Each structure stands twice: as C-alpha cells, then as structure tokens.
C-alpha cells in the first residue's frame, strides 16, 4: 500500500514539473510588463505561451516577466506583440485601446508606457500661430447658471446610449451616476425660473434613476427610462443650449414613448438593435 | 508679295494657331474628367522611367519560390509624375520565355497604350521593349500591373502617383497592399476550378471554423443551419477564395514610416494591389479622413474604418497623436485570417485592435434566408446598394456581438414576427454600432460631375456565378460567349448592375471614370472600380469619350480569368497600329476563359485502386472513373463520360460515355438490377447516354441507359465534411453496388483513406490528389 502511495506521489510530481515541452535554443530575457493582479498574470502567461516555442513567467509585484523563447522559431518581439494583443503594455508594444478597455476592472492597470497625445486624437491641428495655452474646452452644455445642470445632462445621455447598445450593466452604472449628479446639483444661486422647474423634477429624477440603477434587467430599465423624459424635457426647455436637443418619439413602445437625444439620427433606446431606427423627431429644442 | 498672298498667309497662320490652341486646351480640360483642371502657364516635362522585367526567386516563408521583379524589386517601383507632364515608360521584358504586359490602372490615355494584351496592346514578348508615352491629364493615386495570365499575383504590381501641379506640402506615404502564396498561381487557379477546399483547411488552422464542417456546426449548435445550407445546395461560405501565406505592405510583412513625428498630418495613399483579397483598414491613432477614392478627390469624410476592394485606391489623412510612438495602420483581409501593418511614426508601437474571427454560421444562416431553392438570391425587399447594408455584418463580432458559445443556439429563421418591420437597419453597421464604416453613399465629389448632354444608352448587367464550378460571368455569359458592346462618342452609357451571386465583386472599367449614382446629385463621385455586394443594385454612368476597345471586368484575378467581363468598343477612325491582325488578336484575347482545367484523385488501397479524373472548361467536362482490383475476382472497371453543364446553377449535366468492366463469375451476386434487368457486372462493354443532376444535400443523381438497353441510376456524394479534415464519400446504385469511404486529409496532395466497396470489400490506402 505504502509503495503505491509513494509511486503515486512521484508520478504526480513528475507530471507537475514536466508540464511544458522543452524549449530548445532557449533565450531568456526579463522585460517590464504593466499589470495589476493575479488575473493579469494568468492572461499574460497564457498569451505568451506557445508549446515548445515560448513561455513567460510574470511577477505581479515586480511587474516584470521572464520570457523564455526558442530563438530559431520566434522572437521576443512576437511574444510581446501577443501579450499586448491580450491587453498588456510593455516597452515595445502598447495594447490596443479597445482591448485594454475590455479588461475586467481590476485588471485596468495604470498605463505607464503610454504617451499622452499632443492634441485631441482626430482633431485638426491648426498651426495658425495663436497661443493655444489658455483655450477653454468646448462645451455644449447649457450656458451660465444652467452649467450646474451639465453633469445631469451628460449622465442622462450616457444612460440613453447604454440602453441603445442594450448594455444593461452600463445602463445601471450610468443611472447611478445620474442619480448622484441630480443630488449634487447646487441650488444656491440658481435663477428663479429654473429653480421652480428644478424643485418640481428633482425628486422624480433622483428616484427614477436610482430605481434604474437597482434594476439589472434591461426591460425594466427601459420602462423606467421612459419616465425620465418629461422631467428632462422640462429642464431642457428651461435652459436650451446652443447645440440642439431632439425630442424623439417611438410609436411602438408602451403605446408611444419619447426620449431626448443630442444626435439627429434616430437610435432607439427602447428597442436597441432590434429596431434601431424606429422613431422620428417630434421637436427640436435649441436657443 | 501682293496683298492677297499676305491675307492668305495671315489666314493660314491664324487657322494653324487656332488648331494648336485647340490641342493645348484639349489637353488641359479633358472631357472624360468632366471639368477643366489646369490653367496654362507651365512647360510640360517628359518624365521617363525605364523598367526591366525579370524572373526572380523570393523567400517569404522559408521556401524559395519563383516571382517577377521589375528593376529587382517587388512590388514594382513606384512611378511618380506631375499632372500635365508627359509620361514616358520604357518597358523591357528581360525574361527568357514568357510574354508580359503592363496596364496603367485608372489612367486616361490613347487605347493602344492601355496594356490589355491582344485587345488593345501587343504583348511584350520575351526580349522585346515597348515604349509608353502619353500626356498625364489627371492627378491622384493609381497603380500599374501585368494584365497577362496570373503574373499580377506574383509580383507584377506597383504604385503610380500623379501629383497635382500646386500640391499643398504635406508628408505622404504610399502603401501598396498585396498577398503572397507559396502555391504556384496556376495551381491555385486549378484547385479553385476543382472545388478543392485545401485553402479552407489551411485557413482553419489559423481561424478554426473556416471549413464549416458538420463538427464545427455541432460545436456551434448550428447543425440545423448547416443542414439547411446543404439542402439548398450550397457549399461552405467562402469569404475569400484563396489561402495566402502572408499579406504584404509595400512588399514587406510590416512596413514603416519612421520619419513621421507627433502632431504630423500625413496623407497615406493606399492601393489594394492584391489579386483577390479585400482589406479592412483601421488605424490605432484615431479616425481617418478619406479625401480621395480611385485617384479622384472626394469631400473629406471621417471614418473609423473602411474596406478596400481589389484594385481600389483610397487617400486618407491621419494624424500622429503622441510623441515617441508609432501607430499601427492595420490592413486585415476580409476573411480575417491574416493582416499586414504600416507603423506611422517611431517609438513604442501602439497596436490597433485586431478584427475578430468571423461568425461563419451566422453568415450561413443569413445565406440560407437569402437563397431560394433555385439558386436565386432574395433580398427580402431590402433594395440594397452602395455598400450601405453589409449582409456580412451578422458575422462581425465587433458589430453584432461575440460568437455564441455552447448552450446558446444560433437563432433560426429571422423572418418570424418581423412583418412590416424596416429590415434596413438589421444590416447597416453604422446604425448597429458606434464604429463609423465608410460606404459609397458617403462619397461626394467636390466639383460637379454631371455628364454632358447626349443620348443615354442604358445597359443592365446581372453578375452571376457559383463556387461549385467556379464559373463567374455576367448574365451567365462569359466574355467569349458574347459580342462586344458598341458605344459611340457623344453618347452617355449607364450600367445598372445587379449582383445575383454570393460574393462581392470589384468591377473595373478601363479608360474611363464613371459616376457612382449615390444620391449626391450632380456631385456623384467618380471612380474606376466599384465594389458591389451580393444582392446590391448599383448604377454607374460615363460619357463615351474615348475611342478604342475598353475592358470592363471583375478585378478578382481568378474571376476575370473565368470570363467575368465585357468589352466596350467605341469605333476608331483608324485601325489599331499595334495590333496589325485584329481578328487574330481578338480570338487570342478570348482564349483566356475557354481554358481547360484538370484534376485527378486516386486512392491506392489494399483492395484496389479507385480514382477519378476530370478535364473541364466552363461548360464542358470529360470525366473518368476507375476501380481496379488486384485479382480477377475483384475485376476492373473503367468508365468515362463527356457532357455539358446547363442551367444558371449548372446542376444539369447530360452526357454520353462508355463503361467497361470485367471480372470472374460471381455466383452469389444478384441476377437482376433494381429495374429487373439482367446484371452485367461480370462483363460489360457498352456506351451509354444519360445525365447527372445535383440534388438537395448536394447528392449527385446519375441516370443512364446503355447500349445493352440497361438502366442504371446512382446517388453519390463525395467529400462530405464531417470534420475539417475528415471526409465521407458515399455511393449507391441500382446495380446494388454501394460504397462508403472515410478520408482524412493530410495535406494538399495526400490523404489517408479507408473504404468499403460492395464489389471489392474493405480496404485501407493512401489517396493522391492532383
């Protein structure tokens, strides 16, 4: 009996230690790879691993990886490229932004290798000789005292967009943001007419958005979202911005429902991809 | 000199002056371009290039292969000119035996210089030199390539850039995209005609699921979809026909432009110089602004991505956002198996998000819904055009979500409950996601492009084709099966194209630009290649200003070789100076789609040698089969038949043939066949007449009557893909013969096989495929 146990133990040890095929012509280098947690370690090592060709051992504290590869079959570059495609920056390759953004929250490490862009990506750089140092960022939020409401509008539109893409998780998160933004609006210094509207809609907005945040089901979120339109519309009419806001109407949802949008194109938050363009612009509110 | 003579002299001089001025003006305001482009006030120069074409050996994958180089380089060197100058290109064919040609894609020039051998230009024979001298009446990004055989696939493609006279100073980078396969193009071509899916197996190793076998279907919970697909007589969906070992940018797997700095705006001139691949273009440094297409300016439009059809060119402006960073301009083939990159800038490399593998069974389900039993496509009332709706969007994970895992069914039947709904946005990727994809409706010409007044000749072309026989044509007729289409100066030509095939086709017109009628009114964009997707209807129109013969064809090389095109003839005053015998040249030009292709497969097994061979062209085929036993008891049989394919889908194959077999008397055999006629399996030497027909589930029904008066019907199917490499062959007939075989594909030539034959018994062997 005992010998069998010893044999089993030996076999198990052998199996554990010789799990990877031997890498011939091995070259080993240590490189710094950004990452945050043991889950990152798994992803990095899995991305680097090619049987008999390459493997990596990443240390979560030192944020370095010991990479061993067969120099006749592959290169360090190829291994680092694979790791970057899995979401992890090194000194040679930066992970694609979309892949990084899709990493689980705990894995979204600080991107120390990435340079800050000189200008907003995609914007036309105007070298007309002006001093751009003190330019204020453009905003299409309502002017003057209406600025206090800007975070509320931002959150509403973000919630709407999340429902358009049928992303329940994101919708819940944005709804929480909206609820917090409503509660954070400072009422001192608010002009009288706006104050009156705000007093009327404030509680409804806060409660409904908190309700959406607590509902995991897309269908329930959408139903509650429809109730936000009326109070939001009142705010928009009280403080129209320079950029137009469109009041859209979908005849099919719950016998007919409205929502607000900053884009003229119809993108339906009640049905998402199922009936994306169902709806029409009922009204355009602008200064 | 007296007064009269003086006046006559002055008048002559004036006339001469007017004529000369007319010629100069004609050069600067080319009617084919619709607008006057140049002002006077410069001296045209002659820019000369000397090109020497040679055979060469290349090594992209560790294996040495033959290719074509010009001045020692692949791709061919970039030719740069300035609008208004004269181009003089001296081409010498320094190869030992092969003839060649060069076509200047997108250029407006006298037709004898267009470079289509035997149609407009004489081929450049081995050792010969030809000079191409013509004025440059346009600006933009163009390219040049061989128009002989399959030479374009192996290196004979290069960029041709014509700068504007007053071009704004901006850094530029030219990128010509291409493909490389270690397989000889002739073999690629042959295997396409033999419907050999080795390329799908090779792709499957990189992107599992490409073969769309039964095991793949079961793994995706899409067995019903696969069965429906085969019921409708479709083979696996092929997004790109050919397997390529790598894709190249400027001839390299990875190209660089390290001289670019942060904050730079750069104009990238992209050319799809591939023979059969479409490329998706994405950029890691943000949005791209499209400013030109096929050499013609368009009003700038900002996009996240766009697809380039074979032979299209696009000019984009991108920025380099940050310091010490190189941004990836990524070109991914449409089947997403491979990609190539250009790094703009220098420093740490910022990758672009790779395109995820296609969801093939979603695509198959979509095709099932769109295909009628008779092979026609049904667009369900969607009236698609101008790339606005991409049916393939169901396969793109980045637009319609990740692949379904086990446990989630691929949704069946998309029609229920959608009556009266607007299907339009089910397939419009710009409404389904935040990613902005370019489509032709977004292109607008900065200058008006309306055609001059004149009679309009309207033509309707339906693009047809099928993968099973690799026959691609227009209205089911190849170039050699139709007459030339006559057009005249002063006339305008409108072509309404409808794509009734399952693949998209980049249709190219030589010698002209055409307006793409896309809702931009007088500002319809000008292009010379139009990508038309399955079931789309697009309208293009052009003024017939250029005299000569102009080829209009699909630019997928292998489709062009199969005859997918037409020739427009605009009568010339004088005969073509470079083709002295026009009738002979025309016959030679038509030879290409009449080519014969062969294939053969033979199993060398323990119970005999089984095989088949086929010699076929686009309509006719000669087939032979053999079953050779090693013993007299097993006997030998050989049959051959010759016939023609009929029908749009080519499912009918009436034929005549011979059947010969011999073996020792078998007592235990049945005396009669299914029809109650005496069995002649022991000795048969007959001719027969009959037909084959492809049934649902891709079973082939073979029915025949022989000169002994005996009937035979047979059902068979070869190459059923159980798994990507495991194939099942089945056969049964009214002589009570049957066969079942399992073949495991090792590589493009060899397979392991085991089979049971009712006459020969069990056997194991090796199958050789040519």
mmCIF file of N, CA and C in Angstrom, chain A residues 77 81 84-85 90-99 111 113-119 121-125 127 165 266-267 273-277, chain B residues 262-263 265 284-287 302 319-325 327-328 343 347-354 418 421-422 425-426 430-434:
data_model
loop_
_atom_site.group_PDB
_atom_site.id
_atom_site.type_symbol
_atom_site.label_atom_id
_atom_site.label_comp_id
_atom_site.label_asym_id
_atom_site.label_seq_id
_atom_site.Cartn_x
_atom_site.Cartn_y
_atom_site.Cartn_z
ATOM 1 N N UNK A 77 10.016 40.007 -29.858
ATOM 2 C CA UNK A 77 9.020 40.906 -30.426
ATOM 3 C C UNK A 77 7.664 40.220 -30.583
ATOM 4 N N UNK A 81 4.233 41.108 -28.709
ATOM 5 C CA UNK A 81 3.069 41.514 -29.500
ATOM 6 C C UNK A 81 1.832 40.728 -29.069
ATOM 7 N N UNK A 84 0.664 42.056 -25.805
ATOM 8 C CA UNK A 84 -0.027 43.342 -25.989
ATOM 9 C C UNK A 84 -1.415 43.130 -26.569
ATOM 10 N N UNK A 85 -1.566 42.192 -27.507
ATOM 11 C CA UNK A 85 -2.892 41.918 -28.071
ATOM 12 C C UNK A 85 -3.848 41.398 -27.020
ATOM 13 N N UNK A 90 3.994 46.750 -22.831
ATOM 14 C CA UNK A 90 5.397 46.541 -22.469
ATOM 15 C C UNK A 90 6.147 47.696 -23.105
ATOM 16 N N UNK A 91 7.469 47.701 -23.060
ATOM 17 C CA UNK A 91 8.178 48.858 -23.599
ATOM 18 C C UNK A 91 8.186 48.874 -25.115
ATOM 19 N N UNK A 92 7.810 47.752 -25.747
ATOM 20 C CA UNK A 92 7.816 47.732 -27.209
ATOM 21 C C UNK A 92 6.436 47.893 -27.816
ATOM 22 N N UNK A 93 5.419 47.355 -27.146
ATOM 23 C CA UNK A 93 4.076 47.373 -27.714
ATOM 24 C C UNK A 93 3.053 47.859 -26.705
ATOM 25 N N UNK A 94 2.154 48.714 -27.180
ATOM 26 C CA UNK A 94 1.030 49.153 -26.375
ATOM 27 C C UNK A 94 -0.202 48.376 -26.790
ATOM 28 N N UNK A 95 -0.952 47.908 -25.803
ATOM 29 C CA UNK A 95 -2.174 47.164 -26.115
ATOM 30 C C UNK A 95 -3.152 48.059 -26.868
ATOM 31 N N UNK A 96 -3.941 47.464 -27.786
ATOM 32 C CA UNK A 96 -4.974 48.267 -28.450
ATOM 33 C C UNK A 96 -5.905 48.856 -27.398
ATOM 34 N N UNK A 97 -6.308 50.110 -27.593
ATOM 35 C CA UNK A 97 -7.144 50.777 -26.594
ATOM 36 C C UNK A 97 -8.420 49.998 -26.303
ATOM 37 N N UNK A 98 -9.037 49.463 -27.345
ATOM 38 C CA UNK A 98 -10.305 48.750 -27.148
ATOM 39 C C UNK A 98 -10.106 47.489 -26.323
ATOM 40 N N UNK A 99 -8.974 46.812 -26.529
ATOM 41 C CA UNK A 99 -8.720 45.589 -25.770
ATOM 42 C C UNK A 99 -8.457 45.935 -24.306
ATOM 43 N N UNK A 111 -1.329 52.811 -17.254
ATOM 44 C CA UNK A 111 -0.562 52.591 -18.480
ATOM 45 C C UNK A 111 0.662 53.485 -18.483
ATOM 46 N N UNK A 113 3.542 53.075 -19.835
ATOM 47 C CA UNK A 113 4.329 53.142 -21.066
ATOM 48 C C UNK A 113 3.711 54.085 -22.090
ATOM 49 N N UNK A 114 2.406 54.380 -21.932
ATOM 50 C CA UNK A 114 1.683 55.100 -22.982
ATOM 51 C C UNK A 114 1.912 56.597 -22.859
ATOM 52 N N UNK A 115 2.265 57.230 -23.980
ATOM 53 C CA UNK A 115 2.472 58.682 -24.016
ATOM 54 C C UNK A 115 1.130 59.387 -24.133
ATOM 55 N N UNK A 116 1.068 60.578 -23.507
ATOM 56 C CA UNK A 116 -0.173 61.339 -23.650
ATOM 57 C C UNK A 116 -0.212 61.961 -25.046
ATOM 58 N N UNK A 117 -1.411 61.974 -25.681
ATOM 59 C CA UNK A 117 -1.474 62.583 -27.012
ATOM 60 C C UNK A 117 -1.189 64.078 -26.929
ATOM 61 N N UNK A 118 -0.579 64.606 -28.012
ATOM 62 C CA UNK A 118 -0.273 66.038 -28.027
ATOM 63 C C UNK A 118 -1.529 66.861 -28.145
ATOM 64 N N UNK A 119 -2.456 66.368 -28.992
ATOM 65 C CA UNK A 119 -3.730 67.071 -29.207
ATOM 66 C C UNK A 119 -4.826 66.044 -29.110
ATOM 67 N N UNK A 121 -7.092 63.308 -30.158
ATOM 68 C CA UNK A 121 -6.945 62.453 -31.336
ATOM 69 C C UNK A 121 -8.017 62.742 -32.362
ATOM 70 N N UNK A 122 -7.601 62.844 -33.608
ATOM 71 C CA UNK A 122 -8.561 63.038 -34.695
ATOM 72 C C UNK A 122 -8.847 64.495 -34.966
ATOM 73 N N UNK A 123 -8.483 65.388 -34.049
ATOM 74 C CA UNK A 123 -8.794 66.805 -34.271
ATOM 75 C C UNK A 123 -7.805 67.385 -35.270
ATOM 76 N N UNK A 124 -8.224 68.378 -36.012
ATOM 77 C CA UNK A 124 -7.335 69.036 -36.966
ATOM 78 C C UNK A 124 -6.463 70.007 -36.189
ATOM 79 N N UNK A 125 -5.154 69.875 -36.345
ATOM 80 C CA UNK A 125 -4.258 70.780 -35.609
ATOM 81 C C UNK A 125 -4.118 72.073 -36.398
ATOM 82 N N UNK A 127 -2.186 75.257 -36.929
ATOM 83 C CA UNK A 127 -0.947 75.960 -36.543
ATOM 84 C C UNK A 127 -0.977 77.390 -37.041
ATOM 85 N N UNK A 165 -27.334 50.595 -26.882
ATOM 86 C CA UNK A 165 -26.485 49.439 -27.170
ATOM 87 C C UNK A 165 -26.893 48.215 -26.359
ATOM 88 N N UNK A 266 -31.851 58.744 -35.592
ATOM 89 C CA UNK A 266 -32.681 58.006 -34.639
ATOM 90 C C UNK A 266 -31.964 56.748 -34.182
ATOM 91 N N UNK A 267 -31.715 56.656 -32.884
ATOM 92 C CA UNK A 267 -31.156 55.416 -32.330
ATOM 93 C C UNK A 267 -31.979 55.100 -31.098
ATOM 94 N N UNK A 273 -30.805 47.374 -30.985
ATOM 95 C CA UNK A 273 -30.509 46.858 -32.322
ATOM 96 C C UNK A 273 -31.717 46.197 -32.970
ATOM 97 N N UNK A 274 -32.688 45.780 -32.167
ATOM 98 C CA UNK A 274 -33.869 45.107 -32.722
ATOM 99 C C UNK A 274 -34.643 46.003 -33.668
ATOM 100 N N UNK A 275 -34.721 47.286 -33.300
ATOM 101 C CA UNK A 275 -35.443 48.225 -34.172
ATOM 102 C C UNK A 275 -34.792 49.589 -34.046
ATOM 103 N N UNK A 276 -33.543 49.643 -34.432
ATOM 104 C CA UNK A 276 -32.724 50.797 -34.121
ATOM 105 C C UNK A 276 -33.305 52.103 -34.647
ATOM 106 N N UNK A 277 -33.839 52.081 -35.838
ATOM 107 C CA UNK A 277 -34.233 53.365 -36.418
ATOM 108 C C UNK A 277 -35.716 53.657 -36.246
ATOM 109 N N UNK B 262 5.168 63.381 -33.951
ATOM 110 C CA UNK B 262 3.924 63.696 -33.258
ATOM 111 C C UNK B 262 3.359 65.012 -33.778
ATOM 112 N N UNK B 263 2.049 65.051 -33.986
ATOM 113 C CA UNK B 263 1.399 66.252 -34.491
ATOM 114 C C UNK B 263 1.352 66.313 -36.001
ATOM 115 N N UNK B 265 0.325 65.647 -39.762
ATOM 116 C CA UNK B 265 -0.790 65.104 -40.523
ATOM 117 C C UNK B 265 -0.171 64.499 -41.765
ATOM 118 N N UNK B 284 -4.703 52.865 -35.415
ATOM 119 C CA UNK B 284 -4.615 52.916 -33.954
ATOM 120 C C UNK B 284 -4.561 54.339 -33.412
ATOM 121 N N UNK B 285 -4.325 55.313 -34.280
ATOM 122 C CA UNK B 285 -4.160 56.684 -33.812
ATOM 123 C C UNK B 285 -5.412 57.524 -33.952
ATOM 124 N N UNK B 286 -6.574 56.878 -34.090
ATOM 125 C CA UNK B 286 -7.820 57.631 -34.145
ATOM 126 C C UNK B 286 -8.517 57.508 -35.485
ATOM 127 N N UNK B 287 -9.312 58.502 -35.798
ATOM 128 C CA UNK B 287 -10.116 58.429 -37.018
ATOM 129 C C UNK B 287 -9.260 58.719 -38.237
ATOM 130 N N UNK B 302 -14.856 61.626 -42.318
ATOM 131 C CA UNK B 302 -14.117 60.998 -41.238
ATOM 132 C C UNK B 302 -14.727 59.652 -40.896
ATOM 133 N N UNK B 319 -3.491 61.595 -38.339
ATOM 134 C CA UNK B 319 -2.514 62.337 -37.532
ATOM 135 C C UNK B 319 -1.732 61.372 -36.663
ATOM 136 N N UNK B 320 -0.560 61.818 -36.266
ATOM 137 C CA UNK B 320 0.256 61.065 -35.303
ATOM 138 C C UNK B 320 0.010 61.720 -33.954
ATOM 139 N N UNK B 321 -0.774 61.106 -33.070
ATOM 140 C CA UNK B 321 -1.199 61.798 -31.850
ATOM 141 C C UNK B 321 -0.099 62.085 -30.833
ATOM 142 N N UNK B 322 0.791 61.141 -30.575
ATOM 143 C CA UNK B 322 1.720 61.368 -29.447
ATOM 144 C C UNK B 322 3.167 61.180 -29.859
ATOM 145 N N UNK B 323 4.021 61.665 -29.010
ATOM 146 C CA UNK B 323 5.465 61.588 -29.190
ATOM 147 C C UNK B 323 5.981 60.174 -29.014
ATOM 148 N N UNK B 324 7.135 59.912 -29.591
ATOM 149 C CA UNK B 324 7.833 58.643 -29.371
ATOM 150 C C UNK B 324 6.926 57.427 -29.486
ATOM 151 N N UNK B 325 5.934 57.525 -30.359
ATOM 152 C CA UNK B 325 5.014 56.402 -30.534
ATOM 153 C C UNK B 325 4.792 56.163 -32.017
ATOM 154 N N UNK B 327 2.191 54.418 -34.620
ATOM 155 C CA UNK B 327 0.802 53.962 -34.634
ATOM 156 C C UNK B 327 0.577 52.989 -35.777
ATOM 157 N N UNK B 328 -0.207 51.948 -35.463
ATOM 158 C CA UNK B 328 -0.418 50.890 -36.442
ATOM 159 C C UNK B 328 -1.547 51.249 -37.400
ATOM 160 N N UNK B 343 3.630 50.998 -39.714
ATOM 161 C CA UNK B 343 3.834 51.756 -38.479
ATOM 162 C C UNK B 343 4.152 53.194 -38.837
ATOM 163 N N UNK B 347 9.005 54.779 -32.340
ATOM 164 C CA UNK B 347 8.970 54.676 -30.887
ATOM 165 C C UNK B 347 8.209 53.438 -30.480
ATOM 166 N N UNK B 348 7.607 53.493 -29.303
ATOM 167 C CA UNK B 348 6.833 52.355 -28.819
ATOM 168 C C UNK B 348 5.647 52.160 -29.761
ATOM 169 N N UNK B 349 5.299 50.906 -30.031
ATOM 170 C CA UNK B 349 4.298 50.645 -31.048
ATOM 171 C C UNK B 349 2.910 50.498 -30.449
ATOM 172 N N UNK B 350 2.008 51.394 -30.865
ATOM 173 C CA UNK B 350 0.629 51.334 -30.405
ATOM 174 C C UNK B 350 -0.154 50.460 -31.374
ATOM 175 N N UNK B 351 -0.607 49.299 -30.882
ATOM 176 C CA UNK B 351 -1.338 48.372 -31.732
ATOM 177 C C UNK B 351 -2.773 48.839 -31.935
ATOM 178 N N UNK B 352 -3.335 48.476 -33.082
ATOM 179 C CA UNK B 352 -4.760 48.678 -33.327
ATOM 180 C C UNK B 352 -5.481 47.403 -32.914
ATOM 181 N N UNK B 353 -6.743 47.522 -32.530
ATOM 182 C CA UNK B 353 -7.490 46.327 -32.125
ATOM 183 C C UNK B 353 -7.652 45.411 -33.321
ATOM 184 N N UNK B 354 -7.228 44.153 -33.203
ATOM 185 C CA UNK B 354 -7.372 43.238 -34.350
ATOM 186 C C UNK B 354 -8.831 42.920 -34.597
ATOM 187 N N UNK B 418 -41.356 39.696 -37.937
ATOM 188 C CA UNK B 418 -40.758 40.937 -38.419
ATOM 189 C C UNK B 418 -41.528 41.507 -39.602
ATOM 190 N N UNK B 421 -41.708 45.256 -40.642
ATOM 191 C CA UNK B 421 -40.637 45.973 -39.957
ATOM 192 C C UNK B 421 -39.636 46.488 -40.975
ATOM 193 N N UNK B 422 -38.960 47.514 -40.621
ATOM 194 C CA UNK B 422 -37.929 48.017 -41.512
ATOM 195 C C UNK B 422 -36.667 47.191 -41.329
ATOM 196 N N UNK B 425 -32.170 48.426 -41.103
ATOM 197 C CA UNK B 425 -31.070 48.636 -40.182
ATOM 198 C C UNK B 425 -30.513 47.380 -39.560
ATOM 199 N N UNK B 426 -31.098 46.238 -39.921
ATOM 200 C CA UNK B 426 -30.539 44.984 -39.409
ATOM 201 C C UNK B 426 -29.120 44.806 -39.907
ATOM 202 N N UNK B 430 -23.522 51.084 -39.570
ATOM 203 C CA UNK B 430 -23.423 52.403 -38.956
ATOM 204 C C UNK B 430 -24.556 52.690 -37.980
ATOM 205 N N UNK B 431 -25.669 51.968 -38.085
ATOM 206 C CA UNK B 431 -26.700 52.162 -37.071
ATOM 207 C C UNK B 431 -26.583 51.119 -35.971
ATOM 208 N N UNK B 432 -25.915 50.015 -36.250
ATOM 209 C CA UNK B 432 -25.827 48.967 -35.239
ATOM 210 C C UNK B 432 -24.726 49.234 -34.213
ATOM 211 N N UNK B 433 -23.797 50.122 -34.538
ATOM 212 C CA UNK B 433 -22.720 50.340 -33.570
ATOM 213 C C UNK B 433 -22.167 51.746 -33.726
ATOM 214 N N UNK B 434 -21.257 52.084 -32.809
ATOM 215 C CA UNK B 434 -20.653 53.416 -32.851
ATOM 216 C C UNK B 434 -19.539 53.505 -33.875
#
